[in-house]
XYZ file of C-alpha atoms in Angstrom:
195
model
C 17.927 -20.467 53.343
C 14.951 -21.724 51.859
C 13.293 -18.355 50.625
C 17.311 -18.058 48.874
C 16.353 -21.772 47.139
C 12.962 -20.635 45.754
C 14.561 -17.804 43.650
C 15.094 -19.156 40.139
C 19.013 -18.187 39.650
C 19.639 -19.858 43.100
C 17.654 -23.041 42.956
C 18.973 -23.848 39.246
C 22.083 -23.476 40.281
C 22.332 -25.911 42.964
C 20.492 -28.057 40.514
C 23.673 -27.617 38.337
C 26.185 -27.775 40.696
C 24.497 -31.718 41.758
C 24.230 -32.305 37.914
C 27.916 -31.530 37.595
C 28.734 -33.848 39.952
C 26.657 -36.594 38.751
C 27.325 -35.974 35.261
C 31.473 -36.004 36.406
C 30.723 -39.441 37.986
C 28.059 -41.480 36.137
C 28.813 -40.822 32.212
C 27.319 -42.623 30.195
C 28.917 -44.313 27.354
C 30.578 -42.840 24.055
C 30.066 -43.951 20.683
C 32.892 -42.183 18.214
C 36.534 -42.282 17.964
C 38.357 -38.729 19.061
C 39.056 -37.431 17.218
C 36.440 -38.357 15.353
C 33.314 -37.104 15.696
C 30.612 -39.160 17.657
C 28.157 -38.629 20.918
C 30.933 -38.430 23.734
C 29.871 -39.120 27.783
C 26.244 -39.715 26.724
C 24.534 -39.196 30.072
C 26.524 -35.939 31.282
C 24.458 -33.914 28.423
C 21.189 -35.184 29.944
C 21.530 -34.524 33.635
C 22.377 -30.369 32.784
C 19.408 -30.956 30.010
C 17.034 -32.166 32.976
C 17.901 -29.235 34.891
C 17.375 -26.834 32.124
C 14.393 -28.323 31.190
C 12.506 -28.324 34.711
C 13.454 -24.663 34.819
C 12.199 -23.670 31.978
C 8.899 -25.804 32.705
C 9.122 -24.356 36.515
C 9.603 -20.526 36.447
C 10.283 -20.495 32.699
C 6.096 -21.713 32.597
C 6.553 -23.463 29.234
C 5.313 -26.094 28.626
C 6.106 -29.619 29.447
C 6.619 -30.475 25.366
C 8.933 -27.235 25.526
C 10.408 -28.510 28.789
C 11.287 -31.983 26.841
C 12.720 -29.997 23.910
C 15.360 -28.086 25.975
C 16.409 -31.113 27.397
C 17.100 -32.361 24.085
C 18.450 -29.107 22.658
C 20.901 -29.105 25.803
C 22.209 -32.603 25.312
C 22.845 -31.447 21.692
C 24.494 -28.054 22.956
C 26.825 -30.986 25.468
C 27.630 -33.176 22.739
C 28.516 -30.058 20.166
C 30.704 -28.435 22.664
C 32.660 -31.889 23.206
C 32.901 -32.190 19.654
C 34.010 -28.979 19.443
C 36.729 -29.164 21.605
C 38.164 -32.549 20.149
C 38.237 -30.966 16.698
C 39.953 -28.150 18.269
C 42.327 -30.150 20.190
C 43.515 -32.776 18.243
C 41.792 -32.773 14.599
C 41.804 -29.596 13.244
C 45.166 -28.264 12.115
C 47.132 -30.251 14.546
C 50.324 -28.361 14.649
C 48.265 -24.610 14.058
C 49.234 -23.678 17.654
C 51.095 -24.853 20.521
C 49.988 -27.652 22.985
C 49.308 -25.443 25.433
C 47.106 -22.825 23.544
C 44.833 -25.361 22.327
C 43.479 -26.981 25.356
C 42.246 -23.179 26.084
C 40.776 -22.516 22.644
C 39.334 -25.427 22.800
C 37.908 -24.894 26.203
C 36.934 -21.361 25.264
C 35.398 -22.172 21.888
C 33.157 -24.988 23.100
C 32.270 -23.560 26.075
C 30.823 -20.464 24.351
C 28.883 -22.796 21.758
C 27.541 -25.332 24.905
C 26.243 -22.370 25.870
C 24.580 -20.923 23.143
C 22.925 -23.835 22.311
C 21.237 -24.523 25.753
C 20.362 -20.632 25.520
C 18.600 -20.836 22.082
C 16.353 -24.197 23.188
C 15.555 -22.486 25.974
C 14.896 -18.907 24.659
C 12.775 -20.244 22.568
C 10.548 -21.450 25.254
C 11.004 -18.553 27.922
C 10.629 -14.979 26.043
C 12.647 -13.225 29.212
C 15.598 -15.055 27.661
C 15.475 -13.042 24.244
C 17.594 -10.477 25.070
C 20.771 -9.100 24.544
C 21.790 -8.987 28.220
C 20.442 -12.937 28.991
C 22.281 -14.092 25.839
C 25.791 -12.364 26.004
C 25.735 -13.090 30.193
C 25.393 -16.927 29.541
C 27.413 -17.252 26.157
C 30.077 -15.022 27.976
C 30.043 -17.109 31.213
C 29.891 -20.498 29.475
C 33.342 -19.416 27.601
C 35.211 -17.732 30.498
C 34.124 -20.685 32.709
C 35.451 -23.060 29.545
C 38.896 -21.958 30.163
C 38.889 -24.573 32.931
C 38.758 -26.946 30.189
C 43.028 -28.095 30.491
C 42.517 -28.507 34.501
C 40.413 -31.259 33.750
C 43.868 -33.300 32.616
C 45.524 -32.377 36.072
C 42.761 -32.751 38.695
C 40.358 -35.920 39.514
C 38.414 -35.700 36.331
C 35.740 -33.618 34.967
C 34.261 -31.709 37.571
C 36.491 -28.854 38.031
C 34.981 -27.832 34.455
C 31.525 -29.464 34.808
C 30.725 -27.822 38.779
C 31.048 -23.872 37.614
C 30.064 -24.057 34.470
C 27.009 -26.181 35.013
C 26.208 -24.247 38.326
C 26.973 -20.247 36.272
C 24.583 -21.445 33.358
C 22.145 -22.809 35.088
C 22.033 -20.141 37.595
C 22.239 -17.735 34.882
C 19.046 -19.001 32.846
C 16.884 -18.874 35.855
C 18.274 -15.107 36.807
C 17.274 -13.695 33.574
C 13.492 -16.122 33.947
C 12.861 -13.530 36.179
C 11.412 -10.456 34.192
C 13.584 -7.323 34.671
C 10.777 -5.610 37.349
C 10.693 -8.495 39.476
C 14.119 -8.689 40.191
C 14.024 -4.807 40.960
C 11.250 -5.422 43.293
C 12.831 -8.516 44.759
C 16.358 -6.592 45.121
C 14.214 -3.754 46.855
C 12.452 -6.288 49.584
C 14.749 -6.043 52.673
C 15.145 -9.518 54.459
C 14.136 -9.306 58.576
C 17.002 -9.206 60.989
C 17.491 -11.970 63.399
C 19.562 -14.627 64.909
């Protein structure tokens, strides 16, 4: 279990999976009006910008300045895709779509944009996460994984949104940390048997 934990994709996301949860329990506080805009559950953007920043200071080897500015650029990517999703909800063209429809868009939309935020602070840092593959895999995830955006209304509160997309992002920047050849030659390596 532990050799599974020191892979980059693995170990990031358990770190976002127990950011999730904290992040679903301990808030922060919000200063706006929905549906104004304003900086909404303060302290759930930093704990998913801690994780992406150690990872892109730990395997990503940036440095610890670049490791500060993901945090910050993920915060900004949490409080965007709030935003986002308020406008969508309830300020933009209120009666544009039924009720139904826009808890999804909204989910959708600002899922895609949290993620491409925390993709661009960190691709900034971590070359590996320039691509084409690394960007549409996380922008992708983070809006399929968005979708769970209405559940939040019907289920104990924010983590049935905040524990798979937190866990799928994170994992998802620390799988494509790994340079293309190492994960061939670390998918080739065939683990002992045992009991």
């Amino acid at each position: 279990m532990s050799a599974l934990l020191r892979h980059p994709a693995s170990f990031l996301a358990v770190c976002g999976l127990f950011s999730a949860v904290l992040g679903s329990q301990l808030v922060g506080g919000s200063y706006g009006s929905a549906p104004q805009p304003g900086l909404y559950l303060v302290l759930t953007g930093v704990w998913f910008g801690l994780v992406a920043g150690y990872g892109v200071w730990r395997f990503g080897h940036a440095s610890a300045a670049s490791a500060v500015t993901v945090v910050l650029t993920t915060w900004v990517a949490w409080e965007a895709a709030v935003n986002v999703a308020i406008q969508i909800d309830g300020g933009w063209y209120p009666e544009a779509m039924p009720g139904f429809l826009k808890g999804y868009s909204a989910g959708f939309v600002a899922g895609a944009v949290g993620a491409a935020i925390t993709w661009a602070g960190a691709a900034i840092a971590v070359p590996s996460l320039r691509g084409k593959l690394a960007f549409g895999s996380i922008v992708v995830a983070g809006a399929l994984l968005g979708l769970l955006l209405p559940a939040t209304n019907y289920y104990d509160g924010g983590a049935v949104l905040l524990v798979p997309w937190q866990a799928t992002i994170a994992g998802l920047l620390g799988f494509n940390m790994v340079p293309s050849s190492g994960r061939r030659r670390r998918s080739s390596v065939t683990l002992p048997s045992g009991g």
